[in-house]
XYZ file of C-alpha atoms in Angstrom:
697
model
C 22.628 29.776 -31.273
C 20.489 26.891 -30.082
C 18.353 27.823 -27.091
C 18.048 24.219 -25.893
C 21.369 24.031 -24.018
C 20.721 27.393 -22.392
C 17.330 26.201 -21.183
C 18.880 22.999 -19.882
C 21.480 25.011 -17.996
C 18.791 27.234 -16.529
C 17.061 24.108 -15.279
C 20.275 23.105 -13.521
C 21.683 26.340 -12.172
C 18.520 28.325 -11.491
C 15.902 25.730 -10.689
C 17.706 23.038 -8.774
C 20.964 21.326 -7.897
C 22.892 19.041 -10.195
C 24.801 16.693 -7.931
C 23.235 13.425 -6.868
C 23.146 13.507 -3.087
C 22.811 10.918 -0.364
C 24.523 8.266 -2.455
C 27.609 6.643 -0.907
C 29.068 6.275 -4.388
C 29.188 10.065 -4.778
C 32.575 10.368 -3.107
C 34.885 13.410 -3.066
C 36.819 11.745 -5.898
C 33.655 11.421 -7.998
C 32.775 15.069 -7.328
C 36.269 16.118 -8.381
C 36.144 14.047 -11.574
C 32.712 15.397 -12.514
C 33.955 18.980 -12.161
C 37.096 18.290 -14.211
C 35.125 16.487 -16.892
C 32.635 19.356 -17.182
C 35.491 21.861 -17.387
C 37.205 19.821 -20.090
C 33.978 19.563 -22.100
C 33.323 23.300 -21.800
C 36.826 24.187 -23.013
C 36.506 21.742 -25.897
C 33.185 23.224 -27.014
C 34.527 26.758 -26.759
C 37.636 25.868 -28.792
C 35.408 24.886 -31.715
C 33.450 28.136 -31.390
C 36.645 30.202 -31.268
C 37.891 28.638 -34.505
C 34.602 29.550 -36.202
C 35.076 33.131 -35.018
C 38.663 33.170 -36.276
C 37.368 32.273 -39.741
C 34.736 35.010 -39.583
C 36.711 37.909 -38.074
C 39.416 38.290 -40.700
C 39.133 42.111 -40.995
C 42.023 44.424 -40.145
C 40.039 47.490 -39.028
C 39.859 47.779 -35.236
C 39.959 50.389 -32.503
C 43.139 51.488 -30.769
C 42.451 49.404 -27.650
C 42.285 46.163 -29.589
C 45.228 47.101 -31.834
C 47.432 47.732 -28.821
C 46.431 44.409 -27.221
C 46.982 42.491 -30.488
C 50.443 43.998 -31.022
C 51.448 43.131 -27.477
C 50.239 39.541 -27.838
C 51.882 39.104 -31.248
C 55.268 40.197 -29.942
C 55.122 38.012 -26.828
C 53.555 34.896 -28.340
C 55.534 31.873 -29.432
C 54.542 29.169 -31.859
C 53.660 26.078 -29.820
C 53.238 22.554 -31.085
C 49.520 22.476 -30.369
C 47.478 20.113 -32.485
C 45.176 22.660 -34.099
C 43.300 21.693 -37.237
C 42.978 25.283 -38.469
C 45.156 28.381 -37.955
C 48.040 26.283 -36.678
C 50.600 28.822 -37.901
C 51.344 32.059 -36.073
C 48.704 34.671 -36.992
C 50.134 37.769 -38.780
C 49.786 41.156 -37.041
C 47.509 42.568 -39.771
C 44.739 40.234 -38.551
C 44.281 41.667 -35.031
C 41.014 39.884 -34.181
C 42.596 36.536 -35.019
C 45.572 37.387 -32.815
C 43.255 38.064 -29.861
C 41.128 34.979 -30.502
C 44.218 32.851 -31.067
C 45.437 33.721 -27.580
C 42.004 32.817 -26.157
C 42.176 29.497 -27.995
C 45.629 28.772 -26.528
C 44.289 29.376 -23.024
C 41.274 27.160 -23.690
C 43.572 24.455 -25.051
C 45.647 24.568 -21.859
C 42.482 24.491 -19.754
C 41.194 21.445 -21.586
C 44.491 19.564 -21.505
C 45.144 20.304 -17.837
C 41.673 18.984 -16.930
C 42.219 15.910 -19.106
C 45.585 15.149 -17.520
C 44.251 15.631 -13.995
C 41.395 13.267 -14.813
C 43.626 10.573 -16.261
C 46.645 10.659 -13.955
C 45.910 13.039 -11.081
C 48.632 15.522 -12.039
C 49.467 17.848 -14.949
C 52.584 19.527 -16.303
C 50.516 22.514 -17.437
C 50.599 25.180 -14.688
C 47.255 26.540 -13.509
C 48.285 30.121 -14.385
C 48.465 29.076 -18.067
C 44.771 28.157 -17.997
C 41.511 30.044 -17.600
C 40.584 30.040 -13.936
C 37.726 32.527 -13.922
C 35.018 33.563 -16.348
C 36.250 37.143 -16.710
C 39.450 35.909 -18.356
C 37.364 34.444 -21.168
C 34.758 37.195 -21.427
C 37.119 40.179 -21.408
C 38.863 39.563 -24.795
C 35.538 38.641 -26.420
C 33.940 41.842 -25.150
C 36.978 43.759 -26.428
C 36.393 42.324 -29.915
C 32.703 43.239 -29.682
C 33.426 46.851 -28.684
C 35.986 47.222 -31.468
C 33.633 45.907 -34.154
C 30.885 48.283 -33.024
C 33.313 51.232 -32.970
C 34.442 50.482 -36.530
C 30.940 50.316 -38.008
C 30.706 46.516 -38.033
C 27.893 46.146 -35.507
C 25.986 43.758 -37.791
C 28.943 41.372 -37.613
C 29.358 41.936 -33.866
C 25.712 41.025 -33.257
C 26.081 37.735 -35.101
C 28.170 34.741 -34.075
C 30.249 36.754 -31.616
C 27.263 37.954 -29.607
C 25.807 34.445 -29.576
C 29.108 33.124 -28.244
C 29.226 35.823 -25.569
C 25.778 34.737 -24.417
C 26.819 31.099 -24.324
C 29.920 31.874 -22.294
C 27.978 34.105 -19.894
C 25.409 31.350 -19.401
C 27.571 28.244 -19.154
C 30.769 29.708 -17.719
C 33.918 27.611 -17.659
C 32.257 24.694 -15.879
C 29.055 24.095 -17.938
C 27.104 23.532 -14.702
C 27.566 24.526 -11.089
C 27.433 21.682 -8.626
C 25.662 22.136 -5.323
C 27.320 20.162 -2.548
C 24.907 18.623 -0.063
C 25.633 16.901 3.219
C 23.645 16.061 6.343
C 24.175 18.205 9.420
C 25.047 15.160 11.556
C 28.052 14.456 9.340
C 29.427 17.943 10.039
C 28.831 17.354 13.743
C 30.904 14.169 13.509
C 33.739 16.081 11.790
C 33.803 18.830 14.413
C 33.553 16.262 17.192
C 36.695 14.623 15.813
C 38.428 18.030 15.828
C 37.441 19.017 19.380
C 38.368 15.561 20.680
C 41.733 15.862 18.910
C 42.280 19.279 20.548
C 41.359 17.859 23.946
C 38.597 20.387 24.646
C 35.695 17.961 24.878
C 33.069 16.372 22.661
C 31.392 18.804 20.268
C 28.500 16.384 19.855
C 27.692 16.553 23.567
C 27.831 20.350 23.808
C 24.680 22.449 24.072
C 23.644 24.640 21.166
C 24.787 27.772 23.037
C 28.248 26.360 23.706
C 28.574 25.197 20.102
C 27.768 28.670 18.795
C 30.143 30.319 21.259
C 33.056 28.075 20.257
C 32.345 28.283 16.502
C 32.197 32.084 16.580
C 35.380 32.368 18.617
C 37.183 30.241 16.024
C 35.655 32.096 13.076
C 36.839 35.393 14.566
C 40.286 33.951 15.245
C 43.054 32.845 12.910
C 44.610 29.758 14.458
C 44.441 26.476 12.505
C 42.431 23.788 14.248
C 44.001 20.639 12.887
C 46.747 19.255 10.708
C 47.322 16.223 8.543
C 47.512 13.998 11.636
C 43.837 14.493 12.570
C 42.445 10.988 13.286
C 39.384 10.435 11.115
C 36.807 7.733 10.629
C 35.750 6.850 7.103
C 32.673 9.085 7.404
C 34.664 12.082 8.686
C 37.278 11.578 5.953
C 34.490 11.679 3.374
C 33.218 15.018 4.732
C 36.672 16.572 4.905
C 37.512 15.199 1.470
C 34.588 17.091 -0.049
C 35.844 20.365 1.447
C 39.347 19.644 0.150
C 37.972 19.098 -3.373
C 36.180 22.450 -3.178
C 39.452 24.077 -2.109
C 41.422 22.375 -4.877
C 39.182 23.309 -7.820
C 38.244 26.773 -9.160
C 35.307 28.277 -7.314
C 33.135 28.607 -10.415
C 32.590 24.826 -10.379
C 30.287 25.096 -7.389
C 27.027 26.741 -6.421
C 25.738 26.345 -2.865
C 26.577 24.126 0.076
C 23.230 22.675 1.204
C 22.926 21.346 4.759
C 20.185 18.728 4.846
C 18.384 18.061 8.123
C 19.464 21.483 9.421
C 18.060 22.273 12.855
C 19.993 25.181 14.399
C 22.357 28.127 13.729
C 25.383 26.017 14.663
C 24.762 23.819 11.611
C 25.426 26.803 9.347
C 28.369 28.144 11.370
C 29.936 24.677 11.363
C 30.106 24.614 7.562
C 31.519 28.133 7.495
C 34.289 27.085 9.888
C 35.092 23.912 7.951
C 35.333 25.928 4.727
C 37.837 28.261 6.348
C 39.871 25.436 7.871
C 40.135 23.697 4.501
C 41.425 26.931 2.896
C 38.615 27.419 0.403
C 39.510 30.659 -1.395
C 35.960 31.477 -2.481
C 33.647 30.035 0.185
C 30.374 28.607 -1.073
C 27.149 30.191 0.089
C 25.690 28.027 2.841
C 22.035 27.024 2.520
C 20.291 25.366 5.476
C 17.610 22.851 4.500
C 14.830 22.634 7.082
C 12.864 19.424 6.589
C 11.018 18.012 9.583
C 8.003 19.709 11.155
C 9.819 20.803 14.329
C 12.755 22.137 12.294
C 10.436 24.196 10.087
C 8.816 25.656 13.206
C 12.240 26.592 14.614
C 13.661 27.900 11.314
C 12.676 31.598 11.744
C 14.299 31.764 15.191
C 17.446 30.070 13.841
C 17.685 32.574 11.002
C 17.103 35.508 13.348
C 19.974 34.303 15.533
C 22.301 34.037 12.529
C 21.384 37.524 11.309
C 22.057 38.959 14.769
C 25.714 37.843 14.529
C 27.898 40.616 13.114
C 30.397 38.200 11.567
C 27.651 36.316 9.731
C 25.878 39.442 8.434
C 29.158 40.648 6.978
C 29.783 37.222 5.456
C 26.466 36.966 3.555
C 26.571 40.566 2.258
C 22.812 41.079 2.525
C 21.759 37.844 0.759
C 20.572 34.548 2.190
C 19.130 31.379 0.674
C 17.000 28.975 2.699
C 15.738 25.611 1.501
C 12.535 23.977 2.720
C 11.984 20.265 2.273
C 8.632 18.945 1.125
C 9.517 15.245 1.054
C 10.742 14.599 4.598
C 8.314 17.039 6.197
C 5.467 15.143 4.542
C 6.907 11.813 5.724
C 7.259 13.236 9.220
C 3.793 14.732 9.715
C 1.609 14.077 6.667
C 0.829 16.205 3.621
C -1.664 18.635 5.190
C 0.402 19.537 8.250
C 3.637 19.773 6.279
C 2.154 22.040 3.614
C 0.643 24.386 6.199
C 3.806 24.530 8.311
C 5.934 25.345 5.252
C 3.487 28.111 4.350
C 3.804 29.651 7.829
C 7.575 29.128 7.958
C 8.042 31.025 4.698
C 5.978 33.933 6.002
C 8.026 34.116 9.206
C 11.376 33.692 7.420
C 10.585 36.603 5.119
C 9.622 38.776 8.114
C 12.934 37.971 9.820
C 14.889 38.771 6.659
C 13.103 42.111 6.246
C 13.781 42.970 9.874
C 17.534 42.583 9.290
C 17.554 44.045 5.768
C 18.485 40.746 4.077
C 17.320 39.651 0.622
C 15.925 36.139 1.134
C 15.600 33.550 -1.643
C 13.456 30.525 -0.919
C 14.727 27.230 -2.313
C 11.841 24.768 -2.659
C 12.880 21.131 -2.294
C 9.958 19.723 -4.239
C 9.815 16.172 -5.516
C 8.051 14.886 -8.599
C 5.013 13.378 -6.871
C 2.297 15.098 -4.842
C 3.481 13.299 -1.707
C 6.856 14.995 -2.130
C 5.488 18.462 -2.933
C 5.051 18.003 -6.681
C 2.240 19.415 -8.765
C 1.493 21.851 -11.572
C 4.281 24.448 -11.574
C 2.127 27.511 -12.218
C -0.361 26.717 -9.451
C 2.365 25.745 -6.997
C 4.087 29.121 -7.349
C 0.884 31.137 -7.250
C -0.163 29.377 -4.033
C 2.953 30.552 -2.146
C 2.445 33.171 0.600
C 2.538 36.857 -0.427
C 5.975 38.540 -0.403
C 7.872 35.228 -0.304
C 9.043 35.220 -3.932
C 9.768 38.854 -4.871
C 11.004 37.981 -8.345
C 13.332 35.107 -7.431
C 13.100 31.537 -6.240
C 14.824 28.184 -6.639
C 13.137 24.824 -6.987
C 14.524 21.349 -7.455
C 13.850 19.577 -10.729
C 13.823 15.920 -9.733
C 15.216 13.120 -11.839
C 11.844 11.423 -12.316
C 10.387 14.508 -14.029
C 13.465 15.999 -15.717
C 12.593 14.416 -19.064
C 9.025 15.682 -19.149
C 10.239 19.187 -18.249
C 13.414 19.415 -20.349
C 13.493 16.361 -22.620
C 12.814 18.303 -25.820
C 13.415 21.859 -26.982
C 9.753 22.900 -26.902
C 9.412 21.462 -23.385
C 12.335 23.602 -22.234
C 10.642 26.727 -23.562
C 7.341 25.786 -21.959
C 8.944 25.001 -18.592
C 10.806 28.308 -18.472
C 7.660 30.147 -19.561
C 5.693 28.557 -16.719
C 8.242 29.530 -14.096
C 8.671 33.034 -15.492
C 4.954 33.727 -15.895
C 4.042 32.414 -12.453
C 6.893 34.292 -10.751
C 5.913 37.561 -12.432
C 2.219 37.042 -11.730
C 2.891 36.290 -8.065
C 4.716 39.610 -7.769
C 2.314 41.757 -9.774
C -0.880 40.156 -8.452
C -0.028 38.607 -5.091
C -2.364 35.963 -3.675
C -4.582 37.024 -0.803
C -3.438 36.484 2.749
C -5.545 34.028 4.744
C -8.089 35.466 7.140
C -7.386 35.022 10.863
C -10.293 32.587 11.199
C -8.926 30.526 8.291
C -5.544 30.348 9.989
C -7.087 29.279 13.275
C -9.141 26.578 11.571
C -6.181 25.213 9.622
C -3.973 25.291 12.716
C -6.513 23.095 14.495
C -6.864 20.794 11.496
C -3.091 20.399 11.200
C -2.789 19.251 14.819
C -5.471 16.586 14.311
C -4.024 15.525 10.939
C -0.559 15.095 12.439
C -1.929 13.050 15.335
C -3.838 10.719 13.018
C -0.900 10.335 10.631
C 1.661 9.620 13.343
C -0.703 7.341 15.267
C -0.654 4.982 12.294
C 2.766 5.476 10.707
C 4.910 5.741 13.850
C 2.789 4.450 16.729
C 0.899 1.476 15.253
C 3.091 -1.445 16.439
C 2.715 -3.567 13.311
C 2.538 -0.830 10.684
C 6.143 -1.220 9.509
C 5.617 -4.959 9.061
C 2.386 -4.325 7.146
C 4.018 -1.671 4.957
C 6.882 -3.956 3.942
C 4.536 -6.826 3.147
C 1.854 -4.832 1.314
C 4.225 -2.864 -0.942
C 7.362 -3.612 -3.000
C 9.515 -1.450 -0.697
C 11.831 -4.302 0.316
C 12.443 -5.403 -3.279
C 12.910 -1.807 -4.418
C 15.679 -1.349 -1.861
C 17.580 -4.320 -3.309
C 17.450 -3.127 -6.894
C 19.778 -0.652 -8.520
C 17.043 1.589 -9.930
C 17.155 4.511 -7.478
C 19.503 7.488 -7.297
C 20.610 6.529 -3.766
C 20.134 3.824 -1.118
C 16.554 3.553 0.076
C 17.566 4.116 3.717
C 19.744 6.673 5.455
C 20.710 3.984 7.972
C 20.594 0.220 7.417
C 18.513 -0.318 10.563
C 15.420 1.469 11.776
C 11.839 1.877 10.658
C 10.001 4.538 8.691
C 12.104 7.341 10.187
C 15.269 5.974 8.533
C 13.588 5.330 5.178
C 14.142 8.004 2.567
C 11.115 9.893 1.299
C 11.509 8.629 -2.280
C 10.986 4.889 -1.566
C 8.352 5.774 1.059
C 6.231 7.545 -1.555
C 7.259 5.222 -4.400
C 6.162 2.068 -2.590
C 2.635 3.348 -1.888
C 2.351 4.728 -5.419
C 3.053 1.264 -6.838
C 0.013 -0.203 -5.038
C -2.201 2.752 -6.077
C -2.938 3.494 -2.407
C -0.952 6.782 -2.029
C -1.251 6.642 1.767
C 1.315 9.401 2.579
C -0.675 11.933 0.526
C -4.147 11.608 2.035
C -3.604 10.156 5.511
C -4.617 12.769 8.102
C -7.031 14.742 5.927
C -10.025 12.606 6.897
C -9.416 12.885 10.632
C -8.955 16.657 10.347
C -12.162 17.126 8.357
C -14.189 14.932 10.730
C -12.902 16.768 13.798
C -13.710 20.211 12.414
C -17.163 19.277 11.126
C -18.082 17.438 14.334
C -17.022 20.437 16.404
C -19.185 22.934 14.492
C -21.176 22.248 11.330
C -20.678 25.905 10.341
C -17.031 25.087 9.713
C -18.158 23.317 6.551
C -19.096 26.659 4.981
C -15.779 28.141 6.100
C -13.900 25.277 4.461
C -15.759 25.879 1.208
C -14.992 29.595 1.498
C -11.308 28.775 1.965
C -11.407 26.477 -1.065
C -13.015 29.103 -3.289
C -10.975 32.131 -2.198
C -7.575 30.978 -0.915
C -5.159 29.664 -3.614
C -3.000 27.719 -1.151
C -5.917 25.748 0.268
C -7.479 25.162 -3.133
C -4.247 23.835 -4.653
C -3.716 21.551 -1.631
C -7.212 20.049 -1.939
C -7.088 19.793 -5.750
C -3.798 17.917 -5.703
C -5.103 15.374 -3.200
C -8.246 14.984 -5.324
C -6.052 14.267 -8.345
C -4.224 11.598 -6.329
C -7.532 9.994 -5.364
C -8.425 9.909 -9.072
C -5.228 7.927 -9.692
C -5.746 5.683 -6.671
C -7.555 2.353 -6.525
C -8.185 0.701 -3.145
C -9.249 -2.459 -4.977
C -5.712 -2.835 -6.342
C -4.283 -2.282 -2.844
C -6.647 -5.022 -1.595
C -5.215 -7.415 -4.215
C -1.676 -6.813 -2.902
C -2.948 -7.405 0.637
C -4.689 -10.648 -0.299
C -1.596 -12.038 -2.012
C 1.211 -10.674 0.149
C 0.006 -9.752 3.637
C -0.307 -12.278 6.434
C -3.812 -13.016 7.672
C -3.216 -11.346 11.038
C -2.307 -8.033 9.385
C -5.107 -7.896 6.837
C -7.544 -6.127 9.220
C -5.079 -3.200 9.344
C -5.256 -2.938 5.564
C -9.055 -3.050 5.656
C -9.090 -0.274 8.263
C -6.822 1.910 6.107
C -8.936 1.340 3.001
C -12.075 2.354 4.920
C -10.224 5.526 5.975
C -9.327 6.088 2.306
C -12.965 5.905 1.183
C -14.159 8.170 4.010
C -11.446 10.766 3.346
C -12.287 10.830 -0.349
C -15.977 11.527 0.368
C -15.161 14.333 2.807
C -12.691 15.886 0.374
C -15.276 15.942 -2.427
C -17.786 17.596 -0.103
C -15.328 20.357 0.811
C -14.479 20.930 -2.872
C -18.187 20.916 -3.792
C -17.693 18.085 -6.290
C -19.884 15.034 -6.878
C -17.214 13.062 -8.716
C -13.426 13.124 -8.758
C -11.945 15.668 -11.186
C -15.323 16.881 -12.368
C -13.726 20.296 -12.731
C -11.050 18.932 -15.082
C -12.723 16.568 -17.580
C -9.666 16.538 -19.851
C -7.397 15.166 -17.109
C -10.141 12.774 -16.018
C -10.347 11.320 -19.520
C -6.573 10.914 -19.759
C -6.492 9.023 -16.480
C -9.305 6.748 -17.691
C -7.323 5.921 -20.820
C -4.285 5.024 -18.742
C -6.142 2.976 -16.164
C -6.456 -0.297 -18.099
C -2.729 -0.412 -18.821
C -1.651 0.523 -15.291
C -4.062 -1.968 -13.717
C -2.632 -4.760 -15.891
C 0.866 -3.907 -14.665
C -0.365 -3.792 -11.071
C -1.802 -7.307 -11.320
C 1.377 -8.568 -12.975
C 3.500 -6.937 -10.272
C 1.415 -8.315 -7.408
C 1.737 -11.874 -8.668
C 5.437 -11.378 -9.405
C 6.002 -10.247 -5.817
C 4.116 -13.326 -4.629
C 6.410 -15.581 -6.693
C 9.508 -13.780 -5.370
C 8.445 -14.116 -1.752
C 6.978 -17.601 -2.102
C 8.951 -19.629 -4.701
C 6.536 -22.543 -4.272
C 3.594 -20.433 -5.419
C 2.601 -21.055 -9.037
C 0.197 -19.185 -11.266
C -1.707 -21.375 -13.715
C -0.890 -20.347 -17.286
C -3.510 -20.525 -19.989
C -2.370 -22.217 -23.232
C -3.286 -19.273 -25.433
C -0.811 -17.000 -23.636
C 2.304 -18.426 -25.274
C 2.988 -21.764 -26.919
C 6.692 -21.325 -26.221
C 6.106 -20.848 -22.514
C 3.883 -23.912 -22.415
C 6.595 -26.039 -24.042
C 7.737 -27.838 -20.906
C 10.437 -29.738 -22.764
C 12.668 -26.661 -22.642
C 14.393 -25.724 -19.398
C 13.327 -22.406 -17.873
C 16.816 -20.931 -18.302
C 16.439 -21.228 -22.092
C 13.036 -19.579 -22.080
C 13.962 -16.593 -19.931
C 17.541 -15.341 -20.066
C 16.981 -11.797 -18.830
C 19.265 -10.692 -16.001
C 20.850 -14.087 -15.267
C 22.676 -12.619 -12.241
C 19.406 -12.013 -10.383
C 18.907 -13.731 -7.027
C 15.301 -14.467 -8.023
C 13.881 -17.064 -10.396
C 14.494 -16.314 -14.104
C 12.703 -13.206 -15.315
C 11.051 -12.216 -12.024
C 13.346 -9.288 -11.232
C 13.097 -7.941 -14.772
C 9.314 -8.201 -14.648
C 9.280 -6.372 -11.341
C 11.510 -3.551 -12.622
C 9.426 -3.154 -15.797
C 6.168 -2.985 -13.847
C 7.657 -0.550 -11.320
C 8.806 1.818 -14.023
C 5.616 1.397 -16.013
C 3.326 2.143 -13.054
C 5.444 5.128 -12.026
C 5.323 6.539 -15.568
C 1.578 5.989 -15.815
C 0.938 7.780 -12.525
C 3.214 10.762 -13.123
C 1.653 14.131 -12.407
C -0.416 15.042 -15.431
C -1.261 18.580 -14.376
């Protein structure tokens, strides 16, 4: 059996979620169709495997258990007009394994056809009871065949194709992948507000957290239905309720967790539990709160403690809880240093709360592909987690921008799984040291200063948003269909409404990487100015504390990829004269932060401790810089159609042939709103720069 699909599945079900989230095109109908399509594909693949087994298991010797089952099936089965290529006639009773497998194939056929009909027309004549609705129905007859073969002395045969198939089925299930559903907490608040307004008991949105919890728990402990088909719903509320109805309609093995993004309080979790019950979901999904912003991470332990103190909730989770922490939005909210430190402390406190209540806690790390979104070398990232926060299990997201480099080929799948496995085992067997009290105190003070400096520029500088949109391709990126979701959560608003992906992506394109390093310089200056002896403590932290070392090393790697000269070119071409001093101020901060970082790490040059990576970045630099220059001038042409770049004759004789109209010379993407070829050039440079600056650790 090929290991590649198993590794790919592990990447989906164990290391991250599958469903694209935050995209308005991912409607309940799309979610439903994806689940049905995956179920149809799984049944189709298994049908082919079953026919191979029917060829192989032609023997008549079997144990009494299998013989009895085969006789019963043979007597009750009828010849159907199914379009089988092989074994289309009724199997004789002296081939008991084929009788058993033939019945499995019939059930798989019905499962496939029902899914196909539901996909194509929305209804099916095949009843659900004639299909496979849970994994045990498929595994049980296969395990029966395995036991019988072993009992009759045919273990060599049992351990061949049959055992491989059992492993495939156990791994992929009947749905190939499990979809995680993800929705923002505010959308659930809107849904419950519609319900309470419909019931005439007030506005849920305006209630305090205590009143929300009280009402949610009273309803969870009760049995009355809260609403009917006449519930008035806005389009947004209908979308939320539609997702719950899809979960209720489809078999439970299609889904994994229900992730609540932007979770802030216990009521966010209880709200999803109540909505699952009201929509009659037979097997409720486990609910995973995602704490993202700095204040929410600080409040997360108290929120979890409150949930665990509720008898109903403790009984519901059966001793297991999953909590997700968000690297992307916490970094956008407070800067890389403060976010990383707060997530470290939050994990420690969450684990303490879980131990206090006897709950097994699994941390779900919402890492992105870039350093600004929590990305970095897998092995080091895991080993830098606080002691006792992994305990043999964890989940991490595998983002779309790095999925190919982690799982694109068979050997990459093996290597990725080896990295996760080795680091998880090493973290448990040789836990990292806990930070000393004086280290904690120093980093607490640094985080406060770093957050102040970061927010003073990103959120409090009056003209920063204007500068950001001029100096980077963020505006053009938002117009192009090259992201997994819209660039903003809300059409209006500033940085707070911008998603973390375009926020990081835009600064990466200009090689300035502002979200990664901004705040470090101010923190270092404050600590060193306060007491020069802190310099030796910082070096001690770097040399002895894995978390601090990994944090500094990743920022150093980003500086090695950065180039303030390139950012200055974008400023000179794209930024208005009145805003250029802001860019100069930020570039001076960049240079100062880089020097301070090297001093703390004890390095004279960037990446002097990793000459191999340094050489690879040097080789890439000429190509990336060329694309940067091309992109900067392309943006200038897009924003100022009257601007022209003088072309040298040796570049292209065809381009210099002015007798041909431009439309004949450049026909790429004729539907673009820009001049011919500009949008395509911009997309190519965006993707090229992003690929060239991918994490190389």
